[in-house]
Amino acid sequence: MLSKLNAVQREAAMYLDGPLLVLAGAGSGKTRVITHKIAYLVQECGYAARNVAAITFTNKAANEMRERVGGLLKGKQAQGLVVSTFHSLGMHILRAEGTLLGYKPQFSILDSGDVWKILSELTNSGDKQEIRDLQTQLSNWKSAFVTPVLALQSATNEEEKVHARIYSRYQETLRAYQAVDFDDLIHLPVVLFKEHPEALHRWQQRLRYLLIDEYQDTNDCQYQLTKLLAGNRAAFTAVGDDDQAIYAWRGASIENLHNLRTDFGNLNVIKLEQNYRSSQRILTVANHLINHNTKVFDKKLWSEHGIGDTVRIYAARDDEHEAESVVLKLLAHKFEHRTRFSDYAILYRSNYLSRAFEEQLRAQRVPYTVSGGTSFFDKAEIKDIVSYLRLLANPDDDPAFIRAITTPKRGIGNATLEKLGNYAGTRHISLFEAAFEFQIQQLLTPQQHEDLMTFCNFINRLEDRADKDPCAELLDELLRAINYETWLYDSHESRQAEGKWKNVQDFIGWMKRKAEADEKSLLDMVQTIALINMLEGKEQETDAVSLSTLHAAKGLEFPHVFIIGVEEDILPFRDSDEKGIEEERRLMYVGITRAERSLQISYCNRRRRGKDWYACEPSRFLEEMPEGELTYAGGHAEAAPTVTKNEGMDKLARLKAMLNKTGDGT
């Protein structure tokens, strides 16, 4: 079973004599090691699959791991195996043990949109940046186990005191709603295990071997959860790469890799340095660059894929010229080598840099996808409408209840919801069910109770018809009854409201067409939407150029990569301190190691901001690359003469004419 692994991978898969850290370089087959180790534990070492947990960071990574393990463990061998994200594992722990902390098993999980709404109301602020900063602050506090009381005690200025008080009210609101946010899914299990040793013991017996993927991305909270679950037995394998730690801005701590050595004296470290992705030249450039960082663990990637092409450094006159030249080069390369569009990626530090490239790709009719864009189903106006539909399908869906009853506003505010939430919490029932109990009438004013019952009776009337009446008729009735269009225009400036209302109409139109074509009721359609939402994260097999931020490209690979905008103040990002520069360098390293066969890095000599032009300076990272592995082009001091824009467009026209003659549209 382990014969497909190289000697070092095999050593990592078979090591069971204590805690293990696998330092897995980019493209070194870490997922293969994890999946084969799971199979080895079950087939050779007597572990039951239900006692093994593989924990990763994204649903996509968990799904890929589950599929690969399915190919190694046959029949019922994999039954009960836990392959999940940290947050999903935390949710299962809280569902099972949450009553110990005063939560009902069907507590609600609020997404960032729900949290945004609560914070907007608590702050009474329309300043998006202020609320975004507050969300980050609250998240950091929870990850570092800072309670509202502690936050207030350690506040050094008035702003911090205000934030701490909002934090306190925010937590009270969550408890009233019997709800948790994304950070609570890790934070609360740690609190639970520290306060209730019997619960910790149950889970230590349940999960007897842990495998943690992307370990360098863990925050303090995730590290504590791992440590608690591992316990004294310390039966775990952590797989990570300190050179790919690029998430400090969202609380990840590279120190967690170093802490393992301190906290586990018998830690074994195995390095995976053979790269199965890139040519040696690309790896030499990557190794050379990353060696400028301070290192705790030294490693050097190497490959058997041959020396490969030199890495091309291209200096463009300006941002428009950079986009033109990259797209021209990409099309010429594709024509010459008969490749697919999906073999190419254009990577950048910040989203705004993609605009010029999108324009060029559209102008040349090149299909492309953009990573990190907002999904249609994540738009606030779509989530507003979907909250009503979710409530029709499941009246116990508390986040849907909260969103629907407050959007549009209908006289039901925090005071009503807190009373309702507190009562539902003591009775361990949903908010919707609590609304119909006699005692709630005693807790609310007559007006509050009347407004609440008007809403709940409306939902009940629609629910009675949701699996019988035509879907289109019910949807039209819902929109009319809640008066959503008027509310949009009252709440937003005209152009924004118009765009949002068009999105709602597009969504409703799509639902009507699909319901009619598939002969589905409104209830059936709600389940269809939930399924689409879940599947949206899956990669679509389309032949298109990938446009992506460097952060979003982590974990991906492409035969041919263009990294653009490699300038001071962009990469590295402006105002980065010494620690920040090291993280930016790791980000550049991640970009370089996405490339399999060819890599071009470009920068501009000037950029337009508004109406003015600003001179740009090439990134310091270019000077840190080995001269002998680079070829310079464009307006770089050491470049060979480059073609003019007109010559370039003529060349492209000739290439297209040749392409049409061959009749080969690919």
XYZ file of C-alpha atoms in Angstrom:
666
model
C 0.000 0.000 0.000
C 2.871 2.395 0.781
C 4.907 1.358 -2.274
C 3.716 4.464 -4.218
C 5.400 6.761 -1.662
C 9.044 7.825 -1.807
C 11.316 6.817 1.086
C 10.773 9.992 3.141
C 6.994 10.012 2.558
C 6.898 6.348 3.632
C 8.833 7.164 6.812
C 6.288 9.902 7.667
C 3.324 7.587 6.970
C 4.689 4.797 9.183
C 5.993 6.859 12.113
C 3.842 6.210 15.223
C 6.338 6.479 18.096
C 5.114 9.904 19.259
C 4.134 13.344 17.964
C 5.305 14.046 14.404
C 5.777 17.274 12.452
C 5.997 16.765 8.689
C 7.521 19.847 7.036
C 6.011 19.475 3.572
C 7.440 21.798 0.925
C 5.242 23.076 -1.911
C 4.215 20.274 -4.279
C 5.855 17.566 -2.152
C 2.813 15.272 -1.889
C 1.555 16.082 1.618
C -2.043 14.993 0.909
C -0.716 11.666 -0.331
C 1.172 11.210 2.947
C -1.899 12.048 5.070
C -4.279 9.776 3.139
C -1.826 6.853 3.065
C -1.149 7.282 6.779
C -4.906 7.047 7.466
C -5.061 3.816 5.440
C -1.945 2.492 7.236
C -3.460 3.246 10.679
C -6.667 1.375 9.793
C -5.293 -1.544 7.758
C -1.995 -2.234 9.511
C -2.120 -0.739 13.006
C -5.502 -1.829 14.337
C -7.136 1.610 14.521
C -10.878 1.766 13.835
C -11.623 4.449 11.237
C -14.023 6.180 13.668
C -11.069 6.762 16.035
C -9.041 8.663 13.395
C -9.567 12.346 12.520
C -8.006 14.288 9.641
C -8.521 18.026 10.124
C -7.976 20.638 7.432
C -9.014 24.231 6.662
C -11.369 24.193 3.688
C -14.308 22.068 2.589
C -12.575 21.616 -0.756
C -9.461 20.118 0.903
C -11.628 17.905 3.139
C -13.625 16.629 0.129
C -10.450 15.876 -1.827
C -8.981 14.014 1.153
C -12.210 12.028 1.659
C -12.220 10.978 -2.010
C -8.566 9.904 -1.904
C -9.041 7.890 1.309
C -12.095 6.272 -0.319
C -9.775 4.932 -3.003
C -7.473 3.355 -0.385
C -9.934 1.968 2.179
C -12.505 -0.381 0.681
C -16.028 -1.267 1.794
C -16.782 -0.502 5.428
C -13.126 0.097 6.368
C -13.594 3.874 6.232
C -16.884 3.884 8.183
C -16.953 6.602 10.837
C -13.675 8.246 9.717
C -13.661 11.975 10.563
C -12.361 14.124 7.699
C -13.435 17.685 8.366
C -12.468 21.310 8.761
C -11.611 22.674 12.216
C -14.935 24.539 12.227
C -16.964 21.482 11.251
C -15.304 19.416 13.998
C -15.995 22.218 16.502
C -19.640 22.251 15.425
C -19.991 18.477 16.027
C -18.391 18.804 19.465
C -20.791 21.636 20.390
C -23.849 19.790 19.024
C -22.933 16.846 21.275
C -21.763 18.723 24.386
C -23.194 22.257 24.102
C -25.823 21.707 26.814
C -22.913 21.780 29.309
C -22.383 25.432 28.271
C -26.102 26.233 28.178
C -26.685 25.800 24.433
C -29.508 23.768 22.934
C -28.363 21.120 20.409
C -30.001 23.002 17.509
C -28.171 26.288 18.220
C -27.805 28.568 15.206
C -24.573 29.396 13.397
C -24.407 33.002 12.189
C -22.471 33.809 9.026
C -20.465 37.007 8.574
C -23.515 38.742 7.054
C -25.606 37.979 10.146
C -22.757 39.206 12.389
C -22.419 42.357 10.268
C -26.116 43.078 10.782
C -25.940 42.678 14.571
C -22.841 44.904 14.809
C -24.444 47.553 12.560
C -27.394 47.730 14.940
C -25.244 47.714 18.081
C -22.964 50.474 16.790
C -25.727 52.341 14.963
C -23.065 52.989 12.326
C -23.209 52.953 8.553
C -19.407 53.074 8.282
C -18.499 49.785 6.568
C -14.790 50.032 7.396
C -15.555 50.637 11.077
C -17.755 47.532 11.250
C -15.179 45.488 9.309
C -12.446 46.550 11.765
C -14.740 45.711 14.683
C -15.449 42.248 13.231
C -11.692 41.633 12.965
C -11.121 42.880 16.513
C -13.832 40.603 17.947
C -12.465 37.645 16.007
C -8.942 38.283 17.305
C -10.213 38.634 20.876
C -12.023 35.291 20.686
C -9.024 33.536 19.110
C -6.822 34.856 21.946
C -9.414 33.968 24.670
C -9.939 37.586 25.671
C -13.358 37.907 27.358
C -15.395 41.149 27.151
C -14.444 41.867 30.794
C -10.739 41.372 30.023
C -11.024 43.487 26.854
C -12.503 46.354 28.900
C -9.845 46.052 31.624
C -6.979 46.136 29.106
C -8.420 48.992 26.977
C -5.896 51.836 26.707
C -8.070 54.464 24.999
C -11.707 55.454 24.544
C -12.108 53.643 21.206
C -10.907 50.344 22.712
C -13.323 50.828 25.640
C -16.224 51.371 23.225
C -15.231 48.244 21.247
C -15.026 46.207 24.461
C -18.525 47.350 25.504
C -19.897 46.461 22.043
C -18.169 43.063 22.368
C -20.038 42.512 25.664
C -23.412 43.433 24.139
C -22.644 41.349 21.047
C -22.029 38.265 23.214
C -25.263 38.913 25.138
C -27.134 39.116 21.829
C -25.657 35.806 20.632
C -26.652 34.090 23.887
C -30.158 35.541 23.613
C -30.439 34.168 20.062
C -28.985 30.784 21.146
C -26.491 31.438 18.354
C -22.743 31.175 17.798
C -20.501 32.833 15.234
C -17.723 31.284 13.144
C -14.997 31.937 15.749
C -17.112 30.352 18.507
C -16.975 27.015 16.692
C -13.315 26.739 17.771
C -13.345 29.006 20.828
C -16.265 27.330 22.642
C -15.004 23.705 22.356
C -11.741 24.847 24.017
C -13.725 26.556 26.800
C -15.887 23.426 27.090
C -12.912 21.058 27.382
C -11.173 23.251 29.977
C -14.307 23.575 32.125
C -15.612 20.001 31.691
C -12.795 17.390 31.794
C -15.335 14.567 31.406
C -16.309 15.944 27.948
C -12.636 16.209 26.968
C -12.059 12.594 28.063
C -14.984 11.425 25.874
C -13.516 13.113 22.798
C -9.947 11.957 23.515
C -11.303 8.377 23.586
C -13.300 9.036 20.416
C -10.439 10.611 18.388
C -7.380 8.513 19.200
C -5.165 9.676 16.296
C -5.142 13.176 14.791
C -3.750 14.329 11.442
C -3.698 18.113 10.987
C -3.201 19.560 7.507
C -1.847 23.080 6.705
C -0.600 23.346 10.289
C 1.131 26.676 9.653
C -2.339 28.239 9.183
C -3.586 27.434 12.702
C -4.331 30.240 15.140
C -3.868 30.100 18.924
C -7.388 28.767 19.402
C -6.940 25.908 16.907
C -3.581 25.058 18.458
C -5.166 24.800 21.910
C -7.978 22.601 20.571
C -5.400 20.304 18.937
C -3.320 20.139 22.126
C -6.347 19.336 24.291
C -7.573 16.583 21.971
C -4.079 15.092 21.639
C -3.673 15.015 25.432
C -0.781 13.166 27.081
C -0.775 10.451 24.441
C 0.143 13.060 21.807
C -0.787 10.664 19.004
C -0.795 13.121 16.126
C 0.848 14.098 12.853
C 0.947 17.811 12.003
C 1.705 18.596 8.356
C 2.723 22.112 7.397
C 5.190 24.411 5.695
C 6.616 27.465 7.468
C 7.523 28.908 4.043
C 3.819 29.029 3.079
C 2.514 30.781 6.222
C 0.598 33.675 4.621
C -2.417 34.173 6.873
C -1.149 36.193 9.864
C -3.690 38.891 8.923
C -6.507 36.513 9.853
C -4.934 35.326 13.085
C -2.756 32.409 11.919
C 0.440 32.062 13.944
C 3.610 30.596 12.461
C 4.758 30.304 16.089
C 2.508 27.238 16.407
C 5.045 25.278 14.332
C 7.814 26.347 16.704
C 5.657 25.783 19.817
C 5.364 22.103 18.963
C 9.055 21.677 19.786
C 8.572 23.390 23.150
C 5.316 21.667 24.097
C 6.267 18.189 22.891
C 9.862 17.377 23.860
C 9.793 14.076 21.926
C 8.590 15.686 18.684
C 10.013 14.055 15.549
C 10.508 16.272 12.455
C 10.521 14.820 8.913
C 11.085 17.061 5.865
C 9.491 16.443 2.449
C 11.744 18.276 0.000
C 11.194 16.470 -3.301
C 8.815 18.567 -5.394
C 6.570 16.789 -7.929
C 5.239 19.963 -9.550
C 7.844 22.382 -10.882
C 10.988 22.448 -13.001
C 14.285 22.814 -11.097
C 14.826 26.385 -12.298
C 11.535 27.583 -10.772
C 12.460 25.838 -7.504
C 15.956 27.370 -7.483
C 14.398 30.855 -7.755
C 11.903 29.992 -4.969
C 14.595 28.542 -2.657
C 16.889 31.518 -3.229
C 14.124 34.019 -2.454
C 12.809 32.336 0.710
C 16.309 31.990 2.155
C 16.167 35.745 2.845
C 13.662 34.971 5.634
C 14.728 33.995 9.152
C 14.213 30.240 9.383
C 13.676 27.788 12.213
C 13.519 24.761 9.891
C 15.805 24.723 6.853
C 14.682 22.887 3.738
C 15.505 23.000 0.053
C 13.062 21.933 -2.644
C 14.372 19.833 -5.534
C 12.769 18.185 -8.530
C 13.369 15.476 -11.153
C 11.377 17.447 -13.770
C 14.483 18.779 -15.514
C 16.084 22.221 -15.492
C 13.232 24.014 -17.342
C 12.996 27.487 -18.896
C 14.504 30.552 -17.275
C 12.122 32.687 -15.227
C 11.184 35.782 -17.258
C 11.172 39.225 -15.601
C 9.130 41.675 -17.672
C 9.108 45.465 -17.195
C 5.999 47.120 -18.651
C 5.650 50.836 -19.380
C 2.397 51.080 -17.411
C -0.488 48.969 -16.147
C -2.363 48.976 -19.473
C 0.773 47.894 -21.315
C 1.397 45.180 -18.701
C -2.082 43.712 -19.285
C -1.725 43.907 -23.098
C 1.694 42.255 -23.118
C 0.744 39.456 -20.696
C -2.403 38.553 -22.678
C -0.454 38.731 -25.965
C 2.282 36.474 -24.559
C -0.318 34.057 -23.171
C -2.156 33.776 -26.528
C 1.072 33.371 -28.487
C 2.301 30.680 -26.087
C -1.045 28.875 -26.249
C -1.017 28.892 -30.060
C 2.597 27.734 -30.261
C 2.286 24.916 -27.704
C -1.328 23.822 -28.395
C -2.235 24.156 -24.704
C -5.595 24.859 -23.022
C -6.685 28.193 -21.531
C -6.965 26.438 -18.154
C -3.198 25.805 -18.245
C -2.623 29.520 -17.493
C -2.970 31.597 -14.337
C -2.506 35.335 -13.779
C -1.772 35.984 -10.092
C -1.680 39.284 -8.191
C -1.392 40.686 -4.662
C -4.645 42.692 -4.577
C -8.011 42.332 -6.321
C -7.969 45.776 -7.979
C -5.003 44.706 -10.140
C -7.217 42.279 -12.088
C -9.326 44.995 -13.770
C -6.977 45.825 -16.656
C -6.448 42.103 -17.316
C -10.170 41.375 -17.336
C -10.637 44.156 -19.923
C -7.865 42.763 -22.122
C -9.097 39.173 -21.859
C -12.647 40.265 -22.719
C -11.354 42.336 -25.657
C -9.522 39.263 -27.010
C -12.514 36.993 -26.205
C -10.463 34.840 -23.877
C -12.564 32.903 -21.318
C -11.464 33.473 -17.725
C -12.544 32.846 -14.134
C -11.868 35.097 -11.140
C -11.165 33.512 -7.743
C -12.455 35.139 -4.591
C -15.388 36.948 -6.210
C -18.697 37.143 -4.338
C -20.998 34.247 -5.150
C -24.450 35.292 -6.381
C -25.955 33.414 -3.418
C -23.759 35.420 -1.006
C -25.233 38.769 -2.036
C -27.181 40.361 0.851
C -30.393 40.819 -1.131
C -30.442 37.156 -2.240
C -29.756 35.990 1.327
C -32.637 38.197 2.518
C -35.122 36.436 0.217
C -33.615 32.998 0.853
C -34.054 33.512 4.622
C -37.844 33.519 4.111
C -37.643 30.380 1.974
C -35.416 28.641 4.547
C -37.935 29.471 7.242
C -40.789 27.985 5.183
C -38.801 24.758 4.850
C -37.597 24.665 8.478
C -39.260 26.901 11.094
C -36.483 25.903 13.571
C -33.852 27.736 11.465
C -33.145 30.572 13.925
C -30.697 32.622 11.766
C -33.283 32.560 8.947
C -35.978 33.644 11.438
C -33.834 36.546 12.706
C -32.935 37.719 9.195
C -36.469 37.422 7.818
C -38.231 39.104 10.755
C -35.853 42.086 10.672
C -35.579 42.517 6.867
C -37.467 44.580 5.934
C -37.891 46.129 9.379
C -41.414 45.658 10.699
C -41.375 47.107 14.235
C -39.597 44.069 15.702
C -36.263 45.086 17.187
C -33.587 43.780 19.529
C -35.745 44.195 22.638
C -38.416 41.777 21.313
C -35.818 39.335 19.967
C -33.807 39.277 23.193
C -36.897 38.433 25.244
C -37.891 35.798 22.705
C -34.317 34.429 22.554
C -33.944 34.214 26.341
C -37.285 32.420 26.655
C -36.467 30.001 23.782
C -33.099 29.292 25.424
C -34.654 28.326 28.773
C -37.228 26.110 27.019
C -34.671 24.658 24.531
C -36.945 25.356 21.577
C -36.656 27.439 18.406
C -37.541 31.136 18.261
C -40.471 30.412 15.932
C -41.925 27.781 18.275
C -41.386 30.042 21.300
C -43.409 32.833 19.635
C -46.606 30.731 19.887
C -46.260 29.830 23.585
C -48.629 31.523 26.031
C -45.863 32.747 28.376
C -44.236 34.866 25.656
C -47.366 37.046 25.567
C -46.726 37.960 29.210
C -43.115 38.988 28.449
C -43.880 41.336 25.535
C -45.880 44.545 25.220
C -49.213 44.128 23.337
C -47.726 45.909 20.278
C -44.572 43.753 20.287
C -46.677 40.588 20.534
C -49.037 41.692 17.761
C -46.139 42.460 15.375
C -44.518 39.110 16.199
C -47.730 37.124 15.583
C -48.456 38.972 12.326
C -45.097 37.794 10.974
C -45.336 34.195 12.298
C -48.900 33.698 11.042
C -47.831 34.986 7.614
C -45.032 32.378 7.509
C -47.470 29.631 8.622
C -49.971 30.537 5.884
C -47.264 30.380 3.201
C -45.841 27.149 4.648
C -49.261 25.454 4.373
C -49.217 26.140 0.621
C -45.492 25.719 -0.058
C -45.715 22.120 -1.293
C -49.065 22.479 -3.113
C -49.499 25.847 -4.849
C -47.506 26.892 -7.959
C -44.015 28.115 -7.027
C -44.226 31.265 -9.210
C -47.499 32.374 -7.599
C -46.106 31.993 -4.063
C -42.872 33.833 -4.875
C -44.766 36.816 -6.315
C -47.046 36.844 -3.282
C -44.058 36.741 -0.907
C -42.318 39.713 -2.576
C -45.555 41.752 -2.589
C -46.349 40.947 1.038
C -42.939 41.921 2.436
C -42.763 45.006 0.177
C -39.062 44.307 -0.481
C -38.643 46.603 -3.507
C -39.917 49.675 -1.607
C -37.699 48.808 1.371
C -34.612 48.576 -0.913
C -35.235 52.048 -2.342
C -35.893 53.451 1.157
C -32.687 51.906 2.573
C -30.156 52.458 -0.247
C -29.275 55.157 -2.719
C -31.180 54.822 -5.979
C -28.541 53.183 -8.219
C -27.537 50.637 -5.568
C -31.195 49.773 -4.878
C -31.804 49.332 -8.608
C -28.895 46.863 -8.893
C -30.059 44.904 -5.854
C -33.666 44.739 -7.073
C -32.485 43.490 -10.483
C -30.526 40.710 -8.717
C -33.685 39.733 -6.796
C -35.730 39.691 -10.026
C -33.069 37.572 -11.764
C -33.073 35.146 -8.827
C -36.884 34.899 -8.648
C -37.044 34.513 -12.454
C -34.503 31.683 -12.336
C -36.469 29.939 -9.536
C -39.740 30.199 -11.468
C -38.203 28.800 -14.673
C -36.467 25.954 -12.868
C -39.540 25.062 -10.789
C -41.666 24.908 -13.950
C -39.108 22.937 -15.960
C -38.473 20.400 -13.163
C -42.103 20.431 -11.928
C -40.965 21.341 -8.414
C -42.833 22.938 -5.543
C -41.457 25.882 -3.577
C -40.302 23.490 -0.832
C -38.420 21.369 -3.402
C -36.779 24.531 -4.738
C -35.527 25.536 -1.264
C -33.640 22.239 -1.073
C -32.313 22.807 -4.606
C -30.930 26.213 -3.568
C -29.243 24.693 -0.480
C -27.637 22.049 -2.687
C -26.428 24.619 -5.232
C -24.970 26.649 -2.368
C -23.061 23.620 -1.083
C -21.803 22.674 -4.529
C -20.722 26.213 -5.436
C -17.366 25.677 -3.739
C -16.526 22.810 -6.107
C -14.228 23.549 -9.006
C -15.996 23.808 -12.331
C -14.234 22.070 -15.178
C -14.104 24.969 -17.608
C -11.363 25.764 -20.079
C -10.573 29.282 -18.891
C -7.603 31.349 -17.757
C -7.518 31.657 -13.939
C -7.283 35.140 -12.452
C -6.559 34.906 -8.741
C -5.037 36.664 -5.784
C -1.880 35.018 -4.474
C -3.716 34.139 -1.252
C -6.550 32.377 -3.115
C -4.066 30.505 -5.351
C -2.453 28.667 -2.425
C -2.859 24.910 -2.897
C -3.376 25.235 -6.677
C -0.968 24.552 -9.548
C -0.805 25.588 -13.207
C 1.585 24.692 -16.050
C 2.130 28.388 -16.887
C 1.961 31.285 -14.409
C 2.145 35.078 -14.729
C 2.681 37.001 -11.484
C 1.879 40.660 -12.142
C 2.301 43.974 -10.292
C 5.492 42.895 -8.503
C 6.376 46.382 -7.243
C 7.260 48.050 -3.964
C 4.088 49.094 -2.079
C 2.129 46.329 -3.853
C 4.277 43.245 -3.178
C 5.555 43.767 -0.524
C 2.445 45.631 0.571
C 3.041 49.219 1.633
C 3.881 49.944 5.280
C 4.837 46.305 6.006
C 7.069 46.035 9.071
C 9.934 43.530 9.282
C 7.597 40.655 10.197
C 5.184 41.760 7.477
C 7.949 41.794 4.844
C 8.744 38.158 5.687
C 5.081 37.209 5.216
C 4.971 39.105 1.892
C 8.106 37.216 0.813
C 6.351 33.943 1.681
C 3.399 35.119 -0.416
C 5.744 35.673 -3.389
C 7.209 32.205 -2.746
C 3.702 30.698 -2.820
C 3.093 32.406 -6.190
C 6.352 31.141 -7.700
C 5.734 27.555 -6.554
C 2.306 27.443 -8.275
C 4.136 27.223 -11.629
C 4.951 23.850 -13.180
C 6.685 24.670 -16.493
C 6.975 28.411 -17.120
C 6.876 31.563 -15.009
C 6.815 35.249 -15.959
C 6.991 37.974 -13.309
C 6.098 41.511 -14.377
C 6.058 45.021 -12.949
C 5.223 48.501 -14.260
C 7.520 51.489 -14.537
C 4.540 53.747 -13.801
C 0.891 53.422 -12.784
C -2.102 55.692 -13.142
C -3.963 56.726 -9.995
C -6.963 58.830 -10.880
C -5.751 61.314 -13.505
C -2.097 61.310 -12.422
C 0.837 59.016 -13.204
C 3.116 57.704 -10.460
C 6.566 56.181 -10.906
C 6.849 52.574 -9.657
C 9.835 50.772 -8.194
C 10.456 47.077 -8.894
C 9.917 44.895 -5.820
C 12.969 44.171 -3.657
C 12.070 40.483 -4.097
C 13.312 40.618 -7.714
C 16.800 41.564 -6.498
C 16.705 38.566 -4.139
C 16.363 36.098 -7.013
C 19.401 34.367 -8.588
C 20.555 36.319 -11.684
C 21.599 33.188 -13.604
C 18.054 31.768 -13.612
C 16.376 34.933 -14.935
C 15.764 36.449 -18.382
C 14.839 40.146 -18.612
C 12.421 41.667 -21.122
C 10.450 44.866 -21.678
C 11.672 48.166 -20.247
C 14.033 46.606 -17.684
C 17.553 47.998 -17.624
C 19.029 44.618 -18.655
C 16.284 43.698 -21.152
C 16.623 42.960 -24.825
C 14.652 45.346 -27.119
C 10.902 44.752 -26.900
C 8.176 45.091 -29.532
C 5.992 48.204 -29.687
C 2.279 48.019 -28.940
C 1.415 48.172 -32.670
C 3.949 45.470 -33.527
C 2.510 43.352 -30.728
C -1.060 43.770 -31.967
C 0.053 42.992 -35.548
C 1.702 39.810 -34.291
C -1.463 38.843 -32.450
C -3.570 39.495 -35.572
C -1.217 37.245 -37.625
C -1.436 34.520 -34.990
C -5.233 34.705 -35.009
C -5.313 34.555 -38.821
C -3.106 31.440 -38.725
C -5.342 29.976 -36.034
C -8.451 30.520 -38.190
C -6.746 28.953 -41.211
C -6.016 25.763 -39.320
C -9.676 25.682 -38.254
C -8.524 24.861 -34.750
C -10.560 26.970 -32.301
C -8.587 25.747 -29.270
